[in-house]
Short mmCIF file of C-alpha atoms in Angstrom, two decimals:
data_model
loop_
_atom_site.label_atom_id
_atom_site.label_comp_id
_atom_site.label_asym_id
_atom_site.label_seq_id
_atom_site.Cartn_x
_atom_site.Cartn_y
_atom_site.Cartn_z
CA UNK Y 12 -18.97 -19.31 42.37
CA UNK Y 13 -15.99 -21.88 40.75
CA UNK Y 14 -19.20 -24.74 41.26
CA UNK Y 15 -21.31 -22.42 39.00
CA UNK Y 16 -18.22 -22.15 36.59
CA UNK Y 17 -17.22 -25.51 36.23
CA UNK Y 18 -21.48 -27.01 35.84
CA UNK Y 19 -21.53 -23.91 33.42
CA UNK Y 20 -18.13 -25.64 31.46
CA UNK Y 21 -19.13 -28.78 32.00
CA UNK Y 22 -21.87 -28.54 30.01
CA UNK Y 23 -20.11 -27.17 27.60
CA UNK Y 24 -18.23 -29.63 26.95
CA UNK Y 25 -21.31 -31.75 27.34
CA UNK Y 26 -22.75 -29.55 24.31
CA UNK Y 27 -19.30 -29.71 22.06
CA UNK Y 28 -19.22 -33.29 22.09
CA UNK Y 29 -23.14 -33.34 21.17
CA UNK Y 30 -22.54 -31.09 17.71
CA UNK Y 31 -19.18 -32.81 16.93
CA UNK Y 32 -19.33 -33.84 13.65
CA UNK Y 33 -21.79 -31.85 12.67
CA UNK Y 34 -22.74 -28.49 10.33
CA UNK Y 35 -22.67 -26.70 12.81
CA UNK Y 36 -19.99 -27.94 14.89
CA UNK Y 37 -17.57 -25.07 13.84
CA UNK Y 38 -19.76 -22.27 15.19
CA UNK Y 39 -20.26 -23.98 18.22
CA UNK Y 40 -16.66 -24.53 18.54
CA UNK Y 41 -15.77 -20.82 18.17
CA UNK Y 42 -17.87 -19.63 20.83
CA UNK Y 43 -16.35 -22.80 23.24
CA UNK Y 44 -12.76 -21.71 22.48
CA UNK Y 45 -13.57 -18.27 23.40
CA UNK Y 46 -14.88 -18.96 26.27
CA UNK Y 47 -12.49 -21.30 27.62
CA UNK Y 48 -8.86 -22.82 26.33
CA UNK Y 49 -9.63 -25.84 24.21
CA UNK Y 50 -9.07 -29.28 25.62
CA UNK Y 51 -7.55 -31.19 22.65
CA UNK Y 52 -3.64 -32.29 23.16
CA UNK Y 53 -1.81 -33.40 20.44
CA UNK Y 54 -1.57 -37.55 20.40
CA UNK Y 55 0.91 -38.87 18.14
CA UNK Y 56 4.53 -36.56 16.82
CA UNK Y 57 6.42 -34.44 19.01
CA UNK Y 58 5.48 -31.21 20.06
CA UNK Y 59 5.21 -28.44 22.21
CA UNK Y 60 2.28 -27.24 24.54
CA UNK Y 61 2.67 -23.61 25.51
CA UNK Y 62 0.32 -21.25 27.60
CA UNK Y 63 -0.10 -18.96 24.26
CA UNK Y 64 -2.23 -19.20 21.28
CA UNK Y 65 -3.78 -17.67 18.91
CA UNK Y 66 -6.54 -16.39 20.24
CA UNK Y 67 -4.36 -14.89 23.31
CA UNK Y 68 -2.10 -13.18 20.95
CA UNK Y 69 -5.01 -11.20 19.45
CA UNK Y 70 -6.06 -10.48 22.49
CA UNK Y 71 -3.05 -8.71 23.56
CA UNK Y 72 -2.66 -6.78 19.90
CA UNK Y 73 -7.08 -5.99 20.80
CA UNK Y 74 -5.68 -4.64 24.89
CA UNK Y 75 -2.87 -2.52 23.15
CA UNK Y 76 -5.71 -1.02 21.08
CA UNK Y 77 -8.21 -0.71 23.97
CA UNK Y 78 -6.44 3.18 25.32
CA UNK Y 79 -6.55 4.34 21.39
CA UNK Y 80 -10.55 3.47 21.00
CA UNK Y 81 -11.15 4.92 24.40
CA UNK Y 82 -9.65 8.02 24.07
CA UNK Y 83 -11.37 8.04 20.34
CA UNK Y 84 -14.57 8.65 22.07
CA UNK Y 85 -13.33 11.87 23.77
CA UNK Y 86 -11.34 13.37 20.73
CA UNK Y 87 -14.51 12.39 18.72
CA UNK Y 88 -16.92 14.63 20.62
CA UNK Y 89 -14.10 17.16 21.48
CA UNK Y 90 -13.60 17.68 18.17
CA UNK Y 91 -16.89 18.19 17.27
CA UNK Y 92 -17.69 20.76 19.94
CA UNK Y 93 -14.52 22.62 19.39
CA UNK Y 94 -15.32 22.77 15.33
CA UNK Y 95 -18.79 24.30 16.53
CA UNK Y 96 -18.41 26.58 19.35
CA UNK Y 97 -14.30 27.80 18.70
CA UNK Y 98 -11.34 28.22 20.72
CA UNK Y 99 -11.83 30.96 23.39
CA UNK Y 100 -9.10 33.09 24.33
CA UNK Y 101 -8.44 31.21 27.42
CA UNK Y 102 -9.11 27.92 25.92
CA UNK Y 103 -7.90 24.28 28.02
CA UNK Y 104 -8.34 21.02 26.74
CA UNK Y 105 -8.63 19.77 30.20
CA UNK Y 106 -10.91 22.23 31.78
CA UNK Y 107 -13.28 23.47 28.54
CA UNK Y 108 -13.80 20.40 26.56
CA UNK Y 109 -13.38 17.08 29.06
CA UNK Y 110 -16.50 16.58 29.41
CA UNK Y 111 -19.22 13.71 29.43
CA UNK Y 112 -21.14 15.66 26.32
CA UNK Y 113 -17.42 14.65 24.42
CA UNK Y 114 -17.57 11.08 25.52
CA UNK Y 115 -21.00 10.68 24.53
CA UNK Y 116 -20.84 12.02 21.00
CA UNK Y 117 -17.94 9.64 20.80
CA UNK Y 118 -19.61 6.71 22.11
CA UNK Y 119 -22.92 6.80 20.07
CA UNK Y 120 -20.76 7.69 16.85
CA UNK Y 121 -17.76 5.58 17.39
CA UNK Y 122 -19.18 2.48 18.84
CA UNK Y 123 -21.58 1.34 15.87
CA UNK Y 124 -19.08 1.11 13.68
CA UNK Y 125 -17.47 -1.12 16.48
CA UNK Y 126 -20.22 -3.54 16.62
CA UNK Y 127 -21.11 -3.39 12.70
CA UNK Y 128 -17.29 -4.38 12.11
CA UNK Y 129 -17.42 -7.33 14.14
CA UNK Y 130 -20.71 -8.18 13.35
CA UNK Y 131 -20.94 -8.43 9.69
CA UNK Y 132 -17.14 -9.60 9.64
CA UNK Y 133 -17.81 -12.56 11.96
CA UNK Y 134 -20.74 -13.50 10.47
CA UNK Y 135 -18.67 -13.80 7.55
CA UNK Y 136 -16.23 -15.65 9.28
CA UNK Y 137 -18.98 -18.37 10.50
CA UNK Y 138 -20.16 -18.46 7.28
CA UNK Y 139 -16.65 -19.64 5.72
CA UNK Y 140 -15.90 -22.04 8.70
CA UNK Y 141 -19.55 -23.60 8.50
CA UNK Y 142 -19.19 -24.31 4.66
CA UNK Y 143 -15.64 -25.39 4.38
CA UNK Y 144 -15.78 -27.28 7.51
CA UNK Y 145 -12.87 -26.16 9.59
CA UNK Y 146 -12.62 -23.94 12.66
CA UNK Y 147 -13.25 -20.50 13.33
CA UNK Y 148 -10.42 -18.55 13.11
CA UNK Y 149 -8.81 -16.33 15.54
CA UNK Y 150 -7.40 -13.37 13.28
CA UNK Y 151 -10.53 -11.20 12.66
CA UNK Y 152 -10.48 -10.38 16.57
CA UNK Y 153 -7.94 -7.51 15.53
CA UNK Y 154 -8.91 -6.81 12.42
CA UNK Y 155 -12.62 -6.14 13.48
CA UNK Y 156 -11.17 -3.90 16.36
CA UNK Y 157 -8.60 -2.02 13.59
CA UNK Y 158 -11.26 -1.39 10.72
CA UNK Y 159 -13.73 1.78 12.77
CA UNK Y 160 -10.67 2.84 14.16
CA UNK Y 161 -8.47 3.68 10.84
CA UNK Y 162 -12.13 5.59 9.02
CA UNK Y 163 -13.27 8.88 9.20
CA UNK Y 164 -15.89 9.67 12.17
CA UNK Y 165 -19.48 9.40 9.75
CA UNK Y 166 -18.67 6.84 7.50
CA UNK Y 167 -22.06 5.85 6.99
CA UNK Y 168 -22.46 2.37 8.66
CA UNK Y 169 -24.06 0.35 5.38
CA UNK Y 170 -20.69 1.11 3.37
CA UNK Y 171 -18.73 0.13 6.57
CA UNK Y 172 -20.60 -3.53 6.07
CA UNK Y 173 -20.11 -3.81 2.32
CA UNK Y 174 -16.30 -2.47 2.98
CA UNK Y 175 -16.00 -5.44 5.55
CA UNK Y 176 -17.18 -8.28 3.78
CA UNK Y 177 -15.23 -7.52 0.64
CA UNK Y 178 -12.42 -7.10 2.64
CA UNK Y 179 -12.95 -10.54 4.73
CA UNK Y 180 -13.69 -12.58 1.61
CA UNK Y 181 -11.48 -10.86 -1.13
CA UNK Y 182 -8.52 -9.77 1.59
CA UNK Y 183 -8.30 -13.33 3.31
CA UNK Y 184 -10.99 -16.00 2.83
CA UNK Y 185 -9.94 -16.37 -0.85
CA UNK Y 186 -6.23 -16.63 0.06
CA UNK Y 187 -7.33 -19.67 2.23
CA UNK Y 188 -8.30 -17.79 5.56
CA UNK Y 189 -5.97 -17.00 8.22
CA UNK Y 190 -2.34 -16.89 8.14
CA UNK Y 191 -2.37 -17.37 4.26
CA UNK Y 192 -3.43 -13.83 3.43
CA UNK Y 193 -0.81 -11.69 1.26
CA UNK Y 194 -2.89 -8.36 2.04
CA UNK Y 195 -3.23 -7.20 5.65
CA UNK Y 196 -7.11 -7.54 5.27
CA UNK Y 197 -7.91 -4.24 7.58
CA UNK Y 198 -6.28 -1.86 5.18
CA UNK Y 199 -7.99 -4.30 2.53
CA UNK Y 200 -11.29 -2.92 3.54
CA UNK Y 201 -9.96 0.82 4.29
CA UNK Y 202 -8.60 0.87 0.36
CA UNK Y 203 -11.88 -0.87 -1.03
CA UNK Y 204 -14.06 2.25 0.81
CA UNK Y 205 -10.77 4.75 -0.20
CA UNK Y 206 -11.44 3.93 -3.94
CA UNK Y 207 -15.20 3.09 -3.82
CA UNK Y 208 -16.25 5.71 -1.70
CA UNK Y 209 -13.78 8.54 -2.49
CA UNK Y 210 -16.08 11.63 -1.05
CA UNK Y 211 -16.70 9.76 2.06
CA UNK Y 212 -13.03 9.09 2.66
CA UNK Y 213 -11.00 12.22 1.41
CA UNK Y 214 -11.83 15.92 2.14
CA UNK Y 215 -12.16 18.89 4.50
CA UNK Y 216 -15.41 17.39 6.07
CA UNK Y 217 -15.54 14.10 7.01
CA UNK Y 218 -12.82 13.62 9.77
CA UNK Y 219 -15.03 15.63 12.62
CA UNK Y 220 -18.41 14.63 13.50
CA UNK Y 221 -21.47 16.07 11.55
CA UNK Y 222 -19.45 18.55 9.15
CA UNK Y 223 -20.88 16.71 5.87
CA UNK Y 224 -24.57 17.44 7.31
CA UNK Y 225 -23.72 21.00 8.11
CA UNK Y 226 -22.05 21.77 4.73
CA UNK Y 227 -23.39 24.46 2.89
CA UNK Y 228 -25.43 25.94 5.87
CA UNK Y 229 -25.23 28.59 8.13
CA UNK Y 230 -23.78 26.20 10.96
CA UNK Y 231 -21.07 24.91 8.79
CA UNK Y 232 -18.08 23.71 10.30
CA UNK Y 233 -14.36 22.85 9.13
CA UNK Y 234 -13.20 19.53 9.41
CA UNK Y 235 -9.47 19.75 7.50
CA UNK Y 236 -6.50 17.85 9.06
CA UNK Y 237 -3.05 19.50 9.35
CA UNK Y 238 -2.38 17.33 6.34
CA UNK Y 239 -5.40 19.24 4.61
CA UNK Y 240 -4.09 22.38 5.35
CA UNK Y 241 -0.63 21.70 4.10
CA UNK Y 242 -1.68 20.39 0.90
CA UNK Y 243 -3.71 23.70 0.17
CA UNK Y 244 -0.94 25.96 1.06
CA UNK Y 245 -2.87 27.08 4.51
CA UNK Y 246 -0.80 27.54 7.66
CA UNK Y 247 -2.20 25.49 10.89
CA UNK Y 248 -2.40 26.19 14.24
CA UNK Y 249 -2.08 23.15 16.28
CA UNK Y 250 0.54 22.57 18.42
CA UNK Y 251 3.18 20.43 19.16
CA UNK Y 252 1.32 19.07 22.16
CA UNK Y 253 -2.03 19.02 20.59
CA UNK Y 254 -0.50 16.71 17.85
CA UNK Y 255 0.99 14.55 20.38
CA UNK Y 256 -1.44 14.01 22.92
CA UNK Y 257 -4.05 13.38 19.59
CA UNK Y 258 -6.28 16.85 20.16
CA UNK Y 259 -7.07 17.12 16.41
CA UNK Y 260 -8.81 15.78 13.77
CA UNK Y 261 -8.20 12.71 12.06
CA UNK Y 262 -9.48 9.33 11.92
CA UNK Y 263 -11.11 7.84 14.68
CA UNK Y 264 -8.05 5.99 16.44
CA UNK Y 265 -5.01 7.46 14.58
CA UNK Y 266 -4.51 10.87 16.33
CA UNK Y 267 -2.89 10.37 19.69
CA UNK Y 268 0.46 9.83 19.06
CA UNK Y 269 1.18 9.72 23.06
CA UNK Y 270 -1.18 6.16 23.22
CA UNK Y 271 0.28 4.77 19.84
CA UNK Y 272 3.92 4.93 21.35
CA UNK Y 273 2.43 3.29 24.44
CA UNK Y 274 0.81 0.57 22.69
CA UNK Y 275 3.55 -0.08 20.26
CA UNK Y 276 5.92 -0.74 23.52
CA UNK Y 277 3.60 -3.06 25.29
CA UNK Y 278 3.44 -5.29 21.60
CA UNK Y 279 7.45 -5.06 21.49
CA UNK Y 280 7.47 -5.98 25.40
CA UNK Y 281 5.04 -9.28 24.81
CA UNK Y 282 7.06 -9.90 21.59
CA UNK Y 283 4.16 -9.98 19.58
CA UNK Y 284 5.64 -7.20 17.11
CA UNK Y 285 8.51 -6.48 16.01
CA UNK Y 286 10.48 -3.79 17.09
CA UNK Y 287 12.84 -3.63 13.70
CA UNK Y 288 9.85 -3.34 11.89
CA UNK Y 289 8.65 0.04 14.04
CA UNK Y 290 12.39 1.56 14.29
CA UNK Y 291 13.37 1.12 10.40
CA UNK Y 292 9.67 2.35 9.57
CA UNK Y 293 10.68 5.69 11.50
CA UNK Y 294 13.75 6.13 10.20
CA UNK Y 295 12.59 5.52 6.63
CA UNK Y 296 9.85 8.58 7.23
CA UNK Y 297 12.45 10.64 9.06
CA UNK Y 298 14.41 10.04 5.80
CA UNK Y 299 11.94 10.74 3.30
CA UNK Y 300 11.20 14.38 5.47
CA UNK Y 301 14.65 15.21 5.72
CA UNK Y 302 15.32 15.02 1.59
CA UNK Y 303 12.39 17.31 1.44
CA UNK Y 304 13.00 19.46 3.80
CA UNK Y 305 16.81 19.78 2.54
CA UNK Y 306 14.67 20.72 -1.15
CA UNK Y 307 13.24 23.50 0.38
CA UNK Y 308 16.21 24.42 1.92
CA UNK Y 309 18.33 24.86 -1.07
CA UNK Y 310 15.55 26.83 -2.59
CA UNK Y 311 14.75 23.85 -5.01
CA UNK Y 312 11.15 24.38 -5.05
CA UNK Y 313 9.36 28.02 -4.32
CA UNK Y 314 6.08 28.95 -2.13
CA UNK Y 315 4.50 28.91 -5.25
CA UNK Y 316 4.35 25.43 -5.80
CA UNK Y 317 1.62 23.23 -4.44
CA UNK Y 318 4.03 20.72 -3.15
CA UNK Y 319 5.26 23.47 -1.00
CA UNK Y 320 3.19 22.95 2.24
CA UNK Y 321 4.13 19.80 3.03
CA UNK Y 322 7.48 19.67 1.91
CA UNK Y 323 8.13 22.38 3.90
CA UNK Y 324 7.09 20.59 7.55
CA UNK Y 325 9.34 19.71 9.65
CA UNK Y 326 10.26 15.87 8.76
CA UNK Y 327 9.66 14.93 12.39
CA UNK Y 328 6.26 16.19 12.90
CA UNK Y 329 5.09 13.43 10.15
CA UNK Y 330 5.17 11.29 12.71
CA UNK Y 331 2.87 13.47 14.92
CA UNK Y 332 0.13 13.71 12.58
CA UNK Y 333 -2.14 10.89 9.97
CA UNK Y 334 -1.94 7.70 10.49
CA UNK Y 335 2.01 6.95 10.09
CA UNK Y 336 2.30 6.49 13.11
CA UNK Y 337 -0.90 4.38 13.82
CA UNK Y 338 0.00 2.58 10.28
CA UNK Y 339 3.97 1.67 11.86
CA UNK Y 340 2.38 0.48 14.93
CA UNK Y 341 -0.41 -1.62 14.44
CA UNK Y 342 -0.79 -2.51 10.90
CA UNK Y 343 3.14 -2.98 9.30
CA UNK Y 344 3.50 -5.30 12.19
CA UNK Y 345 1.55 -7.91 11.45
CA UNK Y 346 3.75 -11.05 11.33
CA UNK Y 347 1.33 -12.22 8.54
CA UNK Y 348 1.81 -10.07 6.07
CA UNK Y 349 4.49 -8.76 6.82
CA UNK Y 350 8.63 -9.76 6.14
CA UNK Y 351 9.61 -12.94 8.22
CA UNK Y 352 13.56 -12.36 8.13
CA UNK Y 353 15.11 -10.23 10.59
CA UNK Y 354 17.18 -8.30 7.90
CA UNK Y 355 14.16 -8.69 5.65
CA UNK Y 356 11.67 -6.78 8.46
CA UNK Y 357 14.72 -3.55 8.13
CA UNK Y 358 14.04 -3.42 4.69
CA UNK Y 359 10.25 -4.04 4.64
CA UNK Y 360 10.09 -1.09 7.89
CA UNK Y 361 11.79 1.31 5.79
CA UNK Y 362 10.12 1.63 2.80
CA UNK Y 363 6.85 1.74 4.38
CA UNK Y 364 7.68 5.21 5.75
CA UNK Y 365 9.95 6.79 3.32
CA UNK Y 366 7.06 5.72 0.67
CA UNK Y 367 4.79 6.73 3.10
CA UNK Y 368 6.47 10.09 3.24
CA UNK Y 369 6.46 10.83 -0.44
CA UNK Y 370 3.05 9.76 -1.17
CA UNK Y 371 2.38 12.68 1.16
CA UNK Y 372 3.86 15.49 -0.76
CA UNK Y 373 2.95 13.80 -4.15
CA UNK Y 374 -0.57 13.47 -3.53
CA UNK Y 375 -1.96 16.58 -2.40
CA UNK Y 376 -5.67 15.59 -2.84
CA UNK Y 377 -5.16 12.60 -0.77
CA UNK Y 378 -2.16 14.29 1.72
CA UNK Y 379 -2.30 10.48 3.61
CA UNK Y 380 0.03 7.61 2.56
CA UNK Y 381 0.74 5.29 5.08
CA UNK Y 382 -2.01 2.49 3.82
CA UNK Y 383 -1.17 2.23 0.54
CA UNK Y 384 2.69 2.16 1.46
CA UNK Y 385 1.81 -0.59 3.29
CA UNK Y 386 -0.34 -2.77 1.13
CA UNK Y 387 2.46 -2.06 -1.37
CA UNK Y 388 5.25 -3.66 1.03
CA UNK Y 389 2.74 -6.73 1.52
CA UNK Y 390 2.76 -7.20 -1.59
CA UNK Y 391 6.49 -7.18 -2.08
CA UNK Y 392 7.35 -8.68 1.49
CA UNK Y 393 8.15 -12.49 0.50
CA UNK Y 394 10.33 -11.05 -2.83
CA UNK Y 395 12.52 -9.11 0.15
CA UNK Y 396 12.33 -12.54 2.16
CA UNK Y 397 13.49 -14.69 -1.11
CA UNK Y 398 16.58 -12.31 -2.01
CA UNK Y 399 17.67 -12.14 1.83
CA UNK Y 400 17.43 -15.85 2.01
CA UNK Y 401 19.20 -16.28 -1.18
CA UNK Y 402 21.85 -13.92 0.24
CA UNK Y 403 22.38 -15.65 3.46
CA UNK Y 404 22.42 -19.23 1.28
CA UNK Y 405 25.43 -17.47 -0.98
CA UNK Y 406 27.68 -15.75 2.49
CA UNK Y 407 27.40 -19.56 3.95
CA UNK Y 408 28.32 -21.30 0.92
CA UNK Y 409 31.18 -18.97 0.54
CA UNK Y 410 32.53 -19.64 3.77
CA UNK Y 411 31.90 -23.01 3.78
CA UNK Y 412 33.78 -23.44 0.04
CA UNK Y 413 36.58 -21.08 2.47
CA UNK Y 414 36.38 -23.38 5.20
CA UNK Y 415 36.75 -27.22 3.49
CA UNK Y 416 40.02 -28.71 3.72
CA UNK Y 417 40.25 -31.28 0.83
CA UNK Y 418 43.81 -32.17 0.74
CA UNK Y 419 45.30 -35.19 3.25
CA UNK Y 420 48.10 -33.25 3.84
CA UNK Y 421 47.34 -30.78 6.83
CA UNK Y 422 50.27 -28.06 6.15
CA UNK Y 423 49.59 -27.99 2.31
CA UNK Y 424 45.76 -27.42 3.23
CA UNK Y 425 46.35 -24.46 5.73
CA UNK Y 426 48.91 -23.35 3.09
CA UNK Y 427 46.18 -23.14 0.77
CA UNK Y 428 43.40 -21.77 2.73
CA UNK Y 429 45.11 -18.99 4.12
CA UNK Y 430 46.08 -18.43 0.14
CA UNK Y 431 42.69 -18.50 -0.87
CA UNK Y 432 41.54 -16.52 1.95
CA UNK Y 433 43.74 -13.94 0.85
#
C-alpha cells in the first residue's frame, strides 16, 4: 500500500514539474497541494517552517462544521415530516421522527446545494488563479462549506450559483483574493440572495422543505420560525430543549445550538478563533435583550405594539434561536475580516450581537439580524483596530515621557519624576 502511495506521488511530482510554468500550472498545483503538503522550502531570509498552513486551518474550521451539516440532514427531513403529518399527543423526537425517511429528505435537499457551492465557487476560483497567474487559494474551502448551510432549505439551486459567483468575485477576488477581503465573502453571497431574492429568503415558507410548493393548496404547510412568530404577535410552542438541541425550523445549519457550542470550543481549543470575539459577541446580545426586556418591564411599550413579541422574549433565548449563534461562531470569527487587536476583537464581538439584537425587534419583516450586524462590523473592523492602536501608541508615550530622566543629577531627576507623576 505506502509503494502504491509514493509511485502515485511520485508522479505527481513528475506531473507538477511537467506544467510548471505553464497556463495551467495553477490548477494543477491546487489539486497537488490538496493532495499532499507542498514541497517548496523557503531558500534565502529567515523563517519559520511549521506543521500548519493554510489549507490545514480550513480544514479544521470545515471538521468543526462537519456535526452542524450532518445533523442538517435530519432536522431537514424532520422538519418536513413534522410540518406535514403534526405532533401527536405522545410525540418523541427520538422515537417518531429519527428516521432514515428524515435523513434522506435531508440528504437529496441539502447536499446539492453542497456540491453547487463548491462547484461553481471553485471554478471561479480556478478561473482567477489561471488568469492572474498565482496559486489557488485555500480560503473558499470554508466558505463553500458555510454558504448551503446559512440559506433556507429550497433555495432554488440556479440563484445559489449566481449568489456564489457574485459573492466570490465582488466579496474577494476584486479585493485581491484571499486574505485581502474587507467583507466576509459567505455572508457576501447570503446578503446578495437576501436583497436580490427577497421572497426566497424571508417568510413563513421557505425555512421547511416543500412549503412554497404546497402554498395555497389543500396540503399546505407552515414553515414560520420562532422569530416569525414573534414578529406577528403569535405565541410559539417550542421548547427550551427543542431550541437547543436545533428541533425547529431555520436555516439549514443554524438551528442546533447544542453542535454550535461544540464547534465553537473545538475552534477556541485549536486557536483558530478567537474566544474574545465569541464571549463579547454574547454578552453584547445578552445586553441588547436585557434593555428590552427591562422596556417591557416598566410598561414602556404595550401588547399592542408590533415590537411587542420580540421584545418581550426572554434576552437569553436569542441565543437559542436564528442564526446568532451560528453567526458568533463561525462567521464573526474569521481572523480576516474580522478585528486583529485583542482589545479591538471586545469591541468588534460586542456590537455584533447587541446590533444583532436590535435589528431583531426593529425589523419585524426580516426578525433575523446577525448577517448584516456582521458585514457592518467588517466594515468598521480596521477603524476599531486604528483608534486602539492609536490608544496604545498615546498610554506608551505617556509613560515613556513619565519614565525619561533628562537631568545629570540623579536626586533632582527622581525629585522631579515623582513630582510629575503626581
Amino acid at each position: 500500500m505506502s509503494d502504491k502511495r509514493l509511485t502515485f506521488k511520485k508522479r505527481l511530482h513528475i506531473l507538477k514539474h511537467h506544467y510548471r510554468d505553464k497556463k495551467m500550472a495553477p490548477a494543477f498545483n491546487a489539486i497537488h497541494t490538496f493532495l499532499f503538503a507542498p514541497d517548496e522550502t523557503t531558500h534565502s531570509g529567515s523563517h519559520v517552517r511549521a506543521a500548519d498552513d493554510l489549507k490545514r486551518t480550513m480544514n479544521t474550521v470545515i471538521m468543526a462544521l462537519i456535526p452542524v451539516l450532518l445533523f442538517s440532514f435530519f432536522n431537514t427531513g424532520y422538519q418536513h415530516f413534522s410540518a406535514i403529518n403534526g405532533f401527536p399527543e405522545n410525540f418523541s423526537v427520538w422515537n417518531d421522527f429519527l428516521t432514515w425517511e428524515n435523513f434522506w429528505v435531508g440528504i437529496t435537499t441539502v447536499l446539492p446545494l453542497v456540491i453547487v457551492s463548491y462547484g461553481v465557487g471553485l471554478v471561479v476560483e480556478f478561473i482567477f488563479a489561471v488568469i492572474k497567474g498565482h496559486e489557488v487559494e485555500e480560503g473558499y474551502l470554508v466558505t463553500g462549506m458555510l454558504v448551503p448551510l446559512i440559506v433556507p432549505v429550497d433555495t432554488p439551486l440556479w440563484m445559489l450559483a449566481v449568489a456564489v459567483v457574485f459573492g466570490v468575485v465582488i466579496g474577494k477576488e476584486v479585493f485581491g483574493g484571499t486574505g485581502m477581503n474587507i467583507l466576509n465573502p459567505a455572508l457576501t453571497i447570503r446578503a446578495f440572495l437576501f436583497f436580490a431574492y427577497p421572497t426566497w429568503m424571508s417568510g413563513d415558507k421557505v425555512w421547511v422543505h416543500e412549503a412554497v410548493d404546497l402554498a395555497g393548496g389543500p396540503d399546505a404547510i407552515s414553515g414560520e420560525t420562532i422569530l416569525g412568530f414573534l414578529a406577528q404577535g403569535h405565541e410559539y410552542s417550542y421548547s427550551v430543549s427543542d431550541m437547543f438541541f436545533g428541533f425547529i425550523p431555520g436555516s439549514v445549519g443554524e438551528t442546533s445550538t447544542l453542535l454550535i457550542l461544540l464547534g465553537g470550543l473545538f475552534l477556541i481549543f485549536s486557536k483558530i478563533a478567537s474566544w474574545r470575539i465569541m464571549v463579547s459577541a454574547v454578552v453584547g446580545s445578552l445586553v441588547m435583550g436585557l434593555v428590552f426586556n427591562a422596556v417591557v418591564d416598566q410598561g414602556w411599550i404595550t401588547e399592542t405594539s408590533k415590537f411587542y413579541g420580540l421584545m418581550s422574549f426572554d434576552f437569553w433565548k436569542h441565543l437559542l434561536v436564528g442564526g446568532l449563534a451560528f453567526g458568533i461562531v463561525y462567521m464573526a470569527t474569521d481572523p480576516v475580516t474580522g478585528a486583529q487587536t485583542n482589545r479591538g476583537k471586545w469591541i468588534y464581538g460586542f456590537l455584533i450581537g447587541f446590533i444583532s439584537v436590535m435589528i431583531r425587534v426593529f425589523n419585524p419583516a426580516y426578525p433575523e439580524g446577525v448577517f448584516l450586524a456582521i458585514l457592518l462590523m467588517n466594515v468598521f473592523a480596521p477603524t476599531i483596530d486604528h483608534y486602539v492602536i492609536r490608544g496604545n501608541v498615546k498610554r506608551r508615550m505617556k509613560r515613556l515621557k513619565n519614565a525619561t530622566i533628562l537631568p545629570k543629577d540623579s536626586e533632582g531627576a527622581a525629585k522631579e519624576l515623582k513630582a510629575e507623576t503626581i
